[in-house]
Short mmCIF file of N, CA, C and O in Angstrom, two decimals:
data_model
loop_
_atom_site.label_atom_id
_atom_site.label_comp_id
_atom_site.label_asym_id
_atom_site.label_seq_id
_atom_site.Cartn_x
_atom_site.Cartn_y
_atom_site.Cartn_z
N MET E 1 3.62 33.44 148.04
CA MET E 1 3.41 34.48 147.06
C MET E 1 5.11 34.86 145.97
O MET E 1 5.58 34.72 146.46
N LYS E 2 4.44 34.76 144.81
CA LYS E 2 5.34 35.23 143.98
C LYS E 2 4.95 36.80 143.28
O LYS E 2 3.90 37.37 143.41
N LEU E 3 6.08 36.98 142.73
CA LEU E 3 6.15 38.97 142.87
C LEU E 3 5.85 38.78 141.20
O LEU E 3 5.95 38.20 140.11
N GLY E 4 4.75 39.82 141.03
CA GLY E 4 4.04 40.06 140.00
C GLY E 4 5.00 41.29 139.48
O GLY E 4 6.00 42.07 139.57
N ARG E 5 4.18 41.69 137.93
CA ARG E 5 4.54 43.08 137.74
C ARG E 5 4.84 43.97 138.34
O ARG E 5 3.54 44.25 138.68
N LEU E 6 5.19 44.67 138.06
CA LEU E 6 5.16 46.17 138.53
C LEU E 6 4.40 46.88 137.39
O LEU E 6 4.81 47.30 136.60
N ASN E 7 3.48 47.08 138.07
CA ASN E 7 1.85 47.55 137.58
C ASN E 7 2.34 49.37 137.36
O ASN E 7 2.57 50.07 135.81
N HIS E 8 2.48 50.07 138.77
CA HIS E 8 3.22 51.74 138.55
C HIS E 8 3.51 51.79 139.84
O HIS E 8 3.83 51.08 140.60
N VAL E 9 4.00 53.29 139.88
CA VAL E 9 4.55 53.49 140.86
C VAL E 9 3.63 54.46 141.10
O VAL E 9 3.48 55.59 141.07
N GLY E 10 3.19 54.60 142.69
CA GLY E 10 1.99 55.75 143.30
C GLY E 10 3.35 57.25 143.44
O GLY E 10 4.12 56.96 144.71
N VAL E 11 2.62 58.28 142.89
CA VAL E 11 3.00 59.79 143.55
C VAL E 11 2.17 60.36 143.76
O VAL E 11 1.82 60.63 143.16
N ALA E 12 2.66 61.07 145.19
CA ALA E 12 1.60 61.85 145.87
C ALA E 12 2.20 62.70 145.64
O ALA E 12 2.93 63.57 145.47
N THR E 13 0.84 64.04 144.99
CA THR E 13 1.11 65.38 144.60
C THR E 13 0.36 66.49 145.41
O THR E 13 -1.38 65.71 145.67
N PRO E 14 0.55 67.58 145.67
CA PRO E 14 -0.19 68.00 146.43
C PRO E 14 -1.13 69.51 145.13
O PRO E 14 -2.53 69.68 145.35
N ASP E 15 -0.70 69.43 144.15
CA ASP E 15 -1.64 69.74 143.06
C ASP E 15 -1.28 68.89 141.31
O ASP E 15 -0.12 68.84 141.16
N ILE E 16 -2.24 68.23 141.06
CA ILE E 16 -2.06 67.46 140.25
C ILE E 16 -1.53 68.05 138.94
O ILE E 16 -0.74 67.03 138.12
N GLU E 17 -1.94 69.11 138.59
CA GLU E 17 -2.18 70.02 137.45
C GLU E 17 -0.89 70.37 137.21
O GLU E 17 0.06 70.41 136.14
N ALA E 18 -0.26 70.41 138.00
CA ALA E 18 1.32 70.97 138.48
C ALA E 18 2.18 69.65 138.01
O ALA E 18 3.57 69.86 137.34
N ALA E 19 1.99 68.85 138.51
CA ALA E 19 2.48 67.24 138.37
C ALA E 19 2.33 66.94 136.86
O ALA E 19 3.57 66.45 136.40
N ILE E 20 1.76 66.97 136.64
CA ILE E 20 1.37 66.75 134.65
C ILE E 20 2.14 67.20 134.53
O ILE E 20 2.42 66.76 133.20
N ALA E 21 2.19 68.79 134.38
CA ALA E 21 3.02 69.53 133.47
C ALA E 21 4.38 69.22 133.91
O ALA E 21 5.61 69.39 133.22
N PHE E 22 4.61 68.58 134.68
CA PHE E 22 6.25 68.09 135.49
C PHE E 22 6.88 67.19 134.28
O PHE E 22 7.82 67.08 133.81
N TRP E 23 5.31 66.03 134.26
CA TRP E 23 5.80 65.10 133.93
C TRP E 23 5.75 65.41 131.98
O TRP E 23 6.72 64.52 131.19
N ARG E 24 4.94 66.13 131.44
CA ARG E 24 4.75 66.35 130.32
C ARG E 24 6.00 66.94 130.03
O ARG E 24 7.02 67.19 128.97
N ASP E 25 6.34 68.65 130.68
CA ASP E 25 7.52 69.39 130.51
C ASP E 25 8.62 69.13 130.84
O ASP E 25 9.77 69.69 129.94
N THR E 26 9.04 68.77 131.79
CA THR E 26 10.62 68.13 132.55
C THR E 26 10.28 66.97 131.66
O THR E 26 12.18 66.29 131.49
N MET E 27 10.03 65.71 131.87
CA MET E 27 10.46 64.14 131.85
C MET E 27 10.05 63.59 130.38
O MET E 27 10.49 63.03 129.97
N GLY E 28 9.03 64.50 129.48
CA GLY E 28 9.13 64.37 128.31
C GLY E 28 7.95 63.57 128.13
O GLY E 28 7.54 62.97 127.08
N ALA E 29 6.96 63.01 128.89
CA ALA E 29 5.99 62.10 128.40
C ALA E 29 5.01 62.94 128.06
O ALA E 29 4.76 64.08 127.70
N THR E 30 4.52 61.65 126.90
CA THR E 30 3.66 62.05 125.71
C THR E 30 1.98 61.52 125.94
O THR E 30 1.43 62.22 125.61
N ALA E 31 1.89 60.69 127.05
CA ALA E 31 0.66 59.96 127.27
C ALA E 31 0.24 59.90 128.39
O ALA E 31 0.69 59.09 129.57
N ILE E 32 -0.64 60.97 128.87
CA ILE E 32 -0.90 61.08 130.32
C ILE E 32 -2.38 61.23 130.44
O ILE E 32 -2.76 61.87 129.15
N THR E 33 -3.34 60.23 130.63
CA THR E 33 -4.53 60.48 130.80
C THR E 33 -5.29 61.45 131.79
O THR E 33 -4.31 62.28 132.64
N GLU E 34 -6.48 61.32 131.25
CA GLU E 34 -7.19 63.02 131.93
C GLU E 34 -7.64 62.26 133.42
O GLU E 34 -7.61 61.63 134.16
N PRO E 35 -7.35 63.08 134.57
CA PRO E 35 -7.31 62.81 136.05
C PRO E 35 -9.09 62.75 136.35
O PRO E 35 -9.70 63.44 135.54
N PHE E 36 -9.06 62.19 137.03
CA PHE E 36 -10.38 61.41 137.77
C PHE E 36 -10.55 61.41 139.10
O PHE E 36 -9.36 60.93 139.60
N ASP E 37 -11.91 61.69 139.65
CA ASP E 37 -11.93 61.50 140.95
C ASP E 37 -12.44 60.27 141.63
O ASP E 37 -12.47 59.77 140.58
N MET E 38 -11.92 59.60 142.80
CA MET E 38 -12.39 58.53 143.42
C MET E 38 -12.56 59.00 144.73
O MET E 38 -11.48 58.69 145.67
N PRO E 39 -14.09 59.73 144.75
CA PRO E 39 -14.01 60.12 146.09
C PRO E 39 -14.37 59.00 147.04
O PRO E 39 -14.22 59.52 148.42
N ALA E 40 -14.45 57.99 146.76
CA ALA E 40 -14.48 56.69 147.94
C ALA E 40 -12.86 56.73 148.55
O ALA E 40 -12.85 56.14 150.06
N GLN E 41 -12.32 56.62 147.81
CA GLN E 41 -10.94 57.20 148.36
C GLN E 41 -10.25 58.64 148.65
O GLN E 41 -9.12 58.46 149.12
N GLY E 42 -10.55 59.14 148.49
CA GLY E 42 -10.73 60.79 148.79
C GLY E 42 -9.22 61.03 147.75
O GLY E 42 -8.62 62.16 148.20
N VAL E 43 -9.51 60.63 146.52
CA VAL E 43 -8.28 60.89 145.38
C VAL E 43 -8.76 61.33 143.99
O VAL E 43 -9.92 61.31 143.60
N ARG E 44 -7.85 62.41 143.66
CA ARG E 44 -8.04 62.36 142.56
C ARG E 44 -6.68 62.34 141.28
O ARG E 44 -5.47 61.89 141.88
N VAL E 45 -6.88 60.53 140.78
CA VAL E 45 -5.77 60.16 140.25
C VAL E 45 -5.57 60.58 138.35
O VAL E 45 -6.92 60.69 138.03
N CYS E 46 -4.23 60.60 138.01
CA CYS E 46 -4.51 60.45 136.53
C CYS E 46 -3.09 59.05 136.41
O CYS E 46 -2.32 59.22 137.16
N PHE E 47 -2.93 58.93 135.06
CA PHE E 47 -1.47 57.95 134.63
C PHE E 47 -0.92 58.89 134.03
O PHE E 47 -1.06 58.66 132.84
N VAL E 48 0.15 58.49 133.92
CA VAL E 48 1.46 58.53 133.35
C VAL E 48 1.95 57.15 132.29
O VAL E 48 2.51 56.68 133.39
N ASP E 49 2.28 57.28 131.14
CA ASP E 49 2.53 56.33 130.71
C ASP E 49 4.41 56.41 130.33
O ASP E 49 4.44 57.47 130.12
N THR E 50 4.94 55.36 130.71
CA THR E 50 6.08 55.17 130.34
C THR E 50 6.87 54.99 129.15
O THR E 50 5.51 54.21 128.60
N PRO E 51 7.58 55.20 128.59
CA PRO E 51 8.00 54.57 127.05
C PRO E 51 7.99 53.57 126.37
O PRO E 51 7.43 52.91 125.65
N SER E 52 8.04 52.67 127.63
CA SER E 52 8.38 51.02 127.43
C SER E 52 6.52 50.59 127.10
O SER E 52 6.81 49.19 126.55
N GLY E 53 5.65 51.51 127.73
CA GLY E 53 4.03 50.98 127.93
C GLY E 53 3.64 49.72 128.47
O GLY E 53 2.67 49.50 128.30
N GLY E 54 4.24 49.87 129.50
CA GLY E 54 4.03 49.08 130.36
C GLY E 54 3.94 49.19 132.06
O GLY E 54 2.61 49.92 132.32
N THR E 55 4.81 49.94 132.73
CA THR E 55 4.81 50.19 134.02
C THR E 55 4.09 52.03 133.73
O THR E 55 4.70 52.33 132.60
N GLN E 56 3.50 52.48 134.91
CA GLN E 56 2.92 53.53 134.81
C GLN E 56 3.44 54.45 135.92
O GLN E 56 3.82 53.66 136.99
N ILE E 57 3.33 55.99 135.98
CA ILE E 57 3.30 56.49 137.27
C ILE E 57 1.92 56.50 137.28
O ILE E 57 1.14 57.28 136.56
N GLU E 58 1.42 56.59 138.96
CA GLU E 58 -0.05 56.93 138.80
C GLU E 58 0.37 58.32 139.85
O GLU E 58 1.13 58.17 140.83
N LEU E 59 -0.17 59.12 139.59
CA LEU E 59 0.28 60.79 140.02
C LEU E 59 -1.62 60.79 140.87
O LEU E 59 -2.49 60.58 140.32
N ILE E 60 -1.03 60.81 141.97
CA ILE E 60 -2.89 61.16 143.56
C ILE E 60 -2.33 62.21 143.90
O ILE E 60 -1.50 62.57 144.59
N ALA E 61 -3.60 62.98 143.96
CA ALA E 61 -3.91 64.09 144.90
C ALA E 61 -4.81 64.53 145.83
O ALA E 61 -5.91 63.45 145.38
N PRO E 62 -5.07 65.03 147.02
CA PRO E 62 -5.96 64.62 148.06
C PRO E 62 -7.30 65.49 147.35
O PRO E 62 -7.20 66.65 146.43
N LEU E 63 -8.42 65.02 147.40
CA LEU E 63 -9.38 65.74 147.46
C LEU E 63 -9.88 66.84 147.86
O LEU E 63 -10.28 67.97 147.95
N ASP E 64 -9.60 66.65 149.24
CA ASP E 64 -9.69 67.73 150.47
C ASP E 64 -9.29 66.84 151.73
O ASP E 64 -8.04 65.76 151.42
N GLU E 65 -9.15 67.88 152.31
CA GLU E 65 -8.43 67.62 153.86
C GLU E 65 -8.37 66.47 154.74
O GLU E 65 -7.84 66.13 155.28
N SER E 66 -9.83 65.73 154.33
CA SER E 66 -10.03 64.37 154.47
C SER E 66 -9.36 63.41 154.09
O SER E 66 -9.33 62.11 154.59
N SER E 67 -8.83 63.76 152.77
CA SER E 67 -8.32 62.74 152.56
C SER E 67 -6.61 61.73 153.23
O SER E 67 -6.27 62.61 153.76
N PRO E 68 -6.86 60.54 152.72
CA PRO E 68 -5.71 59.65 153.35
C PRO E 68 -4.41 60.26 153.07
O PRO E 68 -3.04 59.99 153.53
N LEU E 69 -4.36 60.94 152.11
CA LEU E 69 -3.03 61.38 151.36
C LEU E 69 -2.68 62.72 152.22
O LEU E 69 -1.51 63.06 152.54
N THR E 70 -3.65 63.43 152.76
CA THR E 70 -3.61 64.39 153.45
C THR E 70 -2.20 64.77 154.76
O THR E 70 -1.19 65.82 154.50
N GLY E 71 -2.19 63.56 155.31
CA GLY E 71 -0.76 63.50 156.66
C GLY E 71 0.34 63.02 155.75
O GLY E 71 1.43 63.67 155.93
N PHE E 72 0.29 62.22 154.76
CA PHE E 72 1.45 62.41 153.72
C PHE E 72 2.26 63.58 153.21
O PHE E 72 3.48 63.88 153.19
N LEU E 73 1.13 64.73 152.90
CA LEU E 73 1.69 65.73 152.33
C LEU E 73 1.98 66.65 153.17
O LEU E 73 3.06 67.67 153.15
N GLU E 74 1.29 66.78 154.59
CA GLU E 74 2.07 67.55 155.67
C GLU E 74 3.48 66.67 156.02
O GLU E 74 3.91 67.82 156.38
N ARG E 75 3.66 66.16 155.81
CA ARG E 75 5.24 65.41 156.10
C ARG E 75 5.83 65.19 154.84
O ARG E 75 7.43 65.62 155.00
N ASN E 76 5.44 65.30 153.98
CA ASN E 76 6.20 65.47 152.52
C ASN E 76 5.66 66.65 151.83
O ASN E 76 4.64 66.14 150.74
N PRO E 77 5.75 68.23 151.74
CA PRO E 77 4.84 68.96 151.15
C PRO E 77 5.00 69.08 149.76
O PRO E 77 4.09 69.61 148.76
N LEU E 78 6.09 68.52 149.03
CA LEU E 78 6.44 68.83 147.79
C LEU E 78 5.91 67.37 147.46
O LEU E 78 5.62 67.56 145.99
N GLY E 79 5.36 66.31 147.91
CA GLY E 79 4.89 65.41 147.58
C GLY E 79 6.07 64.13 147.27
O GLY E 79 7.30 64.31 147.91
N GLY E 80 6.20 63.36 146.44
CA GLY E 80 6.94 62.12 146.45
C GLY E 80 6.47 60.56 146.48
O GLY E 80 5.36 60.34 146.24
N GLN E 81 7.22 59.45 146.06
CA GLN E 81 6.58 58.19 145.68
C GLN E 81 6.07 57.97 147.26
O GLN E 81 6.32 57.87 148.11
N HIS E 82 4.77 57.50 146.90
CA HIS E 82 3.86 57.02 148.07
C HIS E 82 3.85 55.45 148.12
O HIS E 82 3.82 55.27 149.28
N HIS E 83 3.77 54.79 146.84
CA HIS E 83 3.65 53.32 147.14
C HIS E 83 3.78 52.83 145.70
O HIS E 83 4.13 53.02 144.62
N VAL E 84 4.13 51.47 145.34
CA VAL E 84 4.54 50.34 144.71
C VAL E 84 3.20 49.80 144.28
O VAL E 84 2.83 49.13 145.76
N ALA E 85 3.35 49.74 143.65
CA ALA E 85 1.92 48.51 143.14
C ALA E 85 2.10 47.17 142.00
O ALA E 85 2.73 47.69 140.95
N PHE E 86 2.24 46.07 142.81
CA PHE E 86 2.16 44.82 141.83
C PHE E 86 1.18 44.17 141.72
O PHE E 86 0.35 44.25 141.96
N GLU E 87 1.03 43.22 140.45
CA GLU E 87 -0.19 42.47 139.67
C GLU E 87 0.09 41.16 140.44
O GLU E 87 1.08 40.47 140.66
N VAL E 88 -0.77 40.83 140.51
CA VAL E 88 -0.95 39.60 140.98
C VAL E 88 -2.35 38.39 140.36
O VAL E 88 -3.28 39.42 140.20
N PRO E 89 -2.35 37.50 140.48
CA PRO E 89 -3.49 36.78 139.22
C PRO E 89 -5.31 36.79 140.12
O PRO E 89 -5.91 36.88 139.75
N SER E 90 -4.81 36.72 141.75
CA SER E 90 -5.70 36.21 142.18
C SER E 90 -6.07 37.24 143.65
O SER E 90 -4.54 36.93 144.44
N ILE E 91 -6.61 37.87 143.73
CA ILE E 91 -6.45 39.19 145.02
C ILE E 91 -6.81 38.31 146.27
O ILE E 91 -6.02 38.15 147.21
N GLU E 92 -7.84 37.36 146.45
CA GLU E 92 -8.32 36.94 147.28
C GLU E 92 -6.98 35.87 147.72
O GLU E 92 -7.06 35.63 148.81
N THR E 93 -6.00 34.90 146.78
CA THR E 93 -5.10 34.53 146.65
C THR E 93 -3.96 34.93 147.60
O THR E 93 -3.80 34.42 148.70
N ALA E 94 -4.13 35.94 146.96
CA ALA E 94 -2.85 37.32 147.77
C ALA E 94 -3.10 37.26 149.17
O ALA E 94 -1.87 37.59 149.31
N ARG E 95 -4.03 37.79 149.24
CA ARG E 95 -3.99 38.61 150.67
C ARG E 95 -4.33 37.41 151.38
O ARG E 95 -3.66 37.43 152.66
N ALA E 96 -4.66 36.03 151.43
CA ALA E 96 -4.93 35.36 152.13
C ALA E 96 -3.24 34.49 152.57
O ALA E 96 -2.12 34.35 153.39
N GLU E 97 -2.89 34.99 151.24
CA GLU E 97 -1.23 34.36 151.42
C GLU E 97 -0.66 35.70 152.48
O GLU E 97 0.89 35.55 153.28
N PHE E 98 -0.29 36.82 152.28
CA PHE E 98 0.17 37.87 152.88
C PHE E 98 -0.14 37.84 154.39
O PHE E 98 0.19 38.15 155.37
N GLU E 99 -1.74 37.38 154.75
CA GLU E 99 -2.47 37.51 156.03
C GLU E 99 -1.47 36.09 156.55
O GLU E 99 -1.04 36.39 157.64
N ALA E 100 -1.56 35.07 155.99
CA ALA E 100 -0.89 33.91 156.45
C ALA E 100 0.81 34.04 157.15
O ALA E 100 1.27 33.43 157.94
N ALA E 101 1.32 35.02 155.94
CA ALA E 101 2.95 35.27 156.71
C ALA E 101 2.83 36.82 157.91
O ALA E 101 4.17 36.80 158.06
N GLY E 102 1.71 36.84 157.73
CA GLY E 102 1.89 37.67 158.91
C GLY E 102 1.74 39.00 158.80
O GLY E 102 2.37 39.74 159.79
N LYS E 103 1.86 39.67 157.72
CA LYS E 103 1.78 40.90 157.47
C LYS E 103 0.28 41.28 157.33
O LYS E 103 -0.80 40.90 157.35
N ARG E 104 0.75 42.72 157.84
CA ARG E 104 -0.49 43.78 158.31
C ARG E 104 -1.25 44.13 156.60
O ARG E 104 -0.65 45.11 156.18
N ILE E 105 -2.62 44.03 156.66
CA ILE E 105 -2.97 44.00 155.65
C ILE E 105 -3.67 45.97 156.27
O ILE E 105 -4.72 45.70 156.86
N LEU E 106 -3.85 46.64 155.53
CA LEU E 106 -4.70 48.19 155.55
C LEU E 106 -5.85 48.61 154.88
O LEU E 106 -6.23 48.59 153.87
N GLY E 107 -6.86 47.93 155.67
CA GLY E 107 -8.03 47.81 155.21
C GLY E 107 -8.33 46.73 154.72
O GLY E 107 -7.89 46.06 154.53
N PRO E 108 -9.81 46.77 153.80
CA PRO E 108 -9.81 46.08 152.96
C PRO E 108 -9.63 45.73 151.77
O PRO E 108 -9.27 46.90 151.42
N THR E 109 -10.52 44.89 150.95
CA THR E 109 -10.12 44.86 149.61
C THR E 109 -10.71 45.77 148.71
O THR E 109 -12.03 45.76 148.99
N ARG E 110 -10.51 46.75 147.67
CA ARG E 110 -11.68 47.62 147.19
C ARG E 110 -10.99 47.76 145.78
O ARG E 110 -9.89 47.24 145.48
N ILE E 111 -11.90 48.49 145.32
CA ILE E 111 -11.38 49.21 143.68
C ILE E 111 -10.69 49.94 143.26
O ILE E 111 -11.20 51.02 144.48
N GLY E 112 -9.52 49.56 142.78
CA GLY E 112 -8.88 50.83 142.60
C GLY E 112 -8.97 51.48 141.56
O GLY E 112 -9.76 50.90 140.27
N ALA E 113 -7.52 52.10 141.28
CA ALA E 113 -7.81 53.56 139.73
C ALA E 113 -8.11 52.22 139.12
O ALA E 113 -8.31 52.95 137.59
N HIS E 114 -7.72 51.66 138.58
CA HIS E 114 -7.64 50.56 137.28
C HIS E 114 -8.79 49.49 137.11
O HIS E 114 -9.13 48.96 136.28
N GLY E 115 -9.80 50.13 138.11
CA GLY E 115 -10.62 49.13 138.00
C GLY E 115 -10.89 47.53 138.23
O GLY E 115 -11.74 46.19 138.63
N THR E 116 -9.62 47.52 138.85
CA THR E 116 -9.23 45.89 139.76
C THR E 116 -9.02 46.10 141.17
O THR E 116 -9.18 47.08 141.68
N PRO E 117 -9.41 44.91 141.84
CA PRO E 117 -9.40 44.63 143.21
C PRO E 117 -7.72 45.12 143.73
O PRO E 117 -6.93 44.50 143.22
N VAL E 118 -7.66 46.04 144.80
CA VAL E 118 -6.39 46.32 145.54
C VAL E 118 -6.26 46.26 146.93
O VAL E 118 -7.39 45.95 147.62
N PHE E 119 -5.55 45.74 147.37
CA PHE E 119 -5.12 46.09 149.16
C PHE E 119 -3.70 46.74 149.27
O PHE E 119 -3.09 46.51 148.27
N PHE E 120 -3.71 47.19 150.32
CA PHE E 120 -2.06 47.85 150.79
C PHE E 120 -1.63 46.64 151.88
O PHE E 120 -2.60 46.53 152.69
N VAL E 121 0.12 47.12 151.80
CA VAL E 121 0.22 46.18 153.05
C VAL E 121 0.98 47.08 153.70
O VAL E 121 1.59 47.95 152.71
N HIS E 122 1.20 47.22 155.18
CA HIS E 122 2.23 48.06 155.73
C HIS E 122 3.62 48.36 155.50
O HIS E 122 3.61 46.94 155.43
N PRO E 123 3.80 49.62 155.32
CA PRO E 123 4.98 49.86 155.01
C PRO E 123 5.93 48.63 155.71
O PRO E 123 7.68 48.44 155.67
N LYS E 124 6.00 48.69 157.16
CA LYS E 124 6.66 48.09 158.27
C LYS E 124 6.81 46.82 157.84
O LYS E 124 7.95 46.02 158.17
N ASP E 125 6.18 46.08 157.27
CA ASP E 125 6.27 44.35 156.72
C ASP E 125 6.65 44.53 155.54
O ASP E 125 6.51 43.17 154.84
N MET E 126 7.29 45.85 154.90
CA MET E 126 7.28 45.29 153.56
C MET E 126 8.72 46.27 153.15
O MET E 126 8.76 47.26 152.36
N ASN E 127 9.62 45.87 154.06
CA ASN E 127 10.94 46.97 154.08
C ASN E 127 11.08 48.17 153.53
O ASN E 127 11.57 48.94 152.94
N GLY E 128 9.76 49.01 154.46
CA GLY E 128 9.90 50.14 154.21
C GLY E 128 8.94 50.72 153.32
O GLY E 128 8.54 52.43 152.55
N MET E 129 8.38 50.20 152.18
CA MET E 129 7.72 50.53 151.31
C MET E 129 6.16 50.09 151.56
O MET E 129 5.79 49.47 151.56
N LEU E 130 5.19 51.32 151.15
CA LEU E 130 3.78 51.09 151.28
C LEU E 130 3.60 50.34 150.03
O LEU E 130 3.97 50.70 148.76
N THR E 131 2.67 48.91 149.96
CA THR E 131 2.48 48.23 148.81
C THR E 131 1.00 47.79 148.16
O THR E 131 0.59 47.33 149.62
N GLU E 132 0.84 48.51 147.20
CA GLU E 132 -0.29 47.80 147.07
C GLU E 132 -0.43 46.42 146.01
O GLU E 132 0.67 46.13 145.65
N ILE E 133 -1.04 45.64 146.30
CA ILE E 133 -1.23 44.42 145.81
C ILE E 133 -2.58 44.53 145.10
O ILE E 133 -3.62 44.88 145.38
N MET E 134 -2.50 44.72 143.76
CA MET E 134 -3.73 44.47 142.88
C MET E 134 -3.76 43.31 142.01
O MET E 134 -2.95 42.86 140.91
N GLU E 135 -5.53 42.97 141.52
CA GLU E 135 -5.42 41.99 140.54
C GLU E 135 -4.95 42.45 139.01
O GLU E 135 -5.27 43.24 138.90
N THR E 136 -4.22 41.63 138.21
CA THR E 136 -3.94 41.65 136.94
C THR E 136 -5.01 42.46 136.26
O THR E 136 -6.02 41.25 136.03
N PRO E 137 -5.28 43.85 135.51
CA PRO E 137 -6.28 43.73 134.59
C PRO E 137 -6.26 42.90 133.81
O PRO E 137 -5.60 42.09 133.35
N ASP E 138 -7.62 42.87 132.94
CA ASP E 138 -7.58 41.88 132.08
C ASP E 138 -7.50 42.91 130.40
O ASP E 138 -8.37 42.27 129.82
N HIS E 139 -6.98 44.11 130.79
CA HIS E 139 -7.09 44.85 129.86
C HIS E 139 -5.45 46.07 130.14
O HIS E 139 -5.50 45.64 130.67
N PRO E 140 -4.90 46.31 128.80
CA PRO E 140 -4.03 46.92 128.71
C PRO E 140 -4.59 48.48 129.68
O PRO E 140 -5.20 48.72 129.80
N PRO E 141 -3.58 48.59 130.07
CA PRO E 141 -3.48 50.36 130.39
C PRO E 141 -4.12 50.97 129.90
O PRO E 141 -3.95 51.13 128.62
N SER E 142 -4.57 52.36 130.53
CA SER E 142 -5.34 53.22 129.43
C SER E 142 -4.25 54.10 128.76
O SER E 142 -2.94 54.38 129.75
N ARG E 143 -4.70 54.50 127.83
CA ARG E 143 -3.69 54.97 126.78
C ARG E 143 -4.27 56.56 126.36
O ARG E 143 -6.05 56.60 126.05
N SER E 144 -3.12 57.67 127.03
CA SER E 144 -3.61 59.10 126.32
C SER E 144 -3.86 59.17 124.55
O SER E 144 -2.86 58.72 124.15
N PRO E 145 -4.64 60.19 124.43
CA PRO E 145 -4.70 60.27 122.68
C PRO E 145 -3.06 61.19 122.85
O PRO E 145 -2.29 61.36 123.59
#
């Protein structure tokens, strides 16, 4: 397995509109995508572009109490860093390599917020970090007006 580009850092938030205001007003972000729902994953998502134009901050909020984020936010009521996401050229190859290395994959490979296949690796197998492995998008990150 070769380390790919850091695509984004996922930040859980109990209130996506308040988080957007923070990133815009406090951190000076000027490019923030419109939030969108991902019902299959139980989350509402938007992306904050960093000035370099590469790595993004992914803001994620639960859609309801059944969201996988609910437990995280119960332990971290203000929200915070949820995961890091690295790109790989082939999701199938990466999954096979992680499994061969004995890493615990959390659930099936599914389509992530960038529209590419993703899977998550258990934090206990990744030095304490929930890690998203995502296939490299064939298009640049979305940009806000």
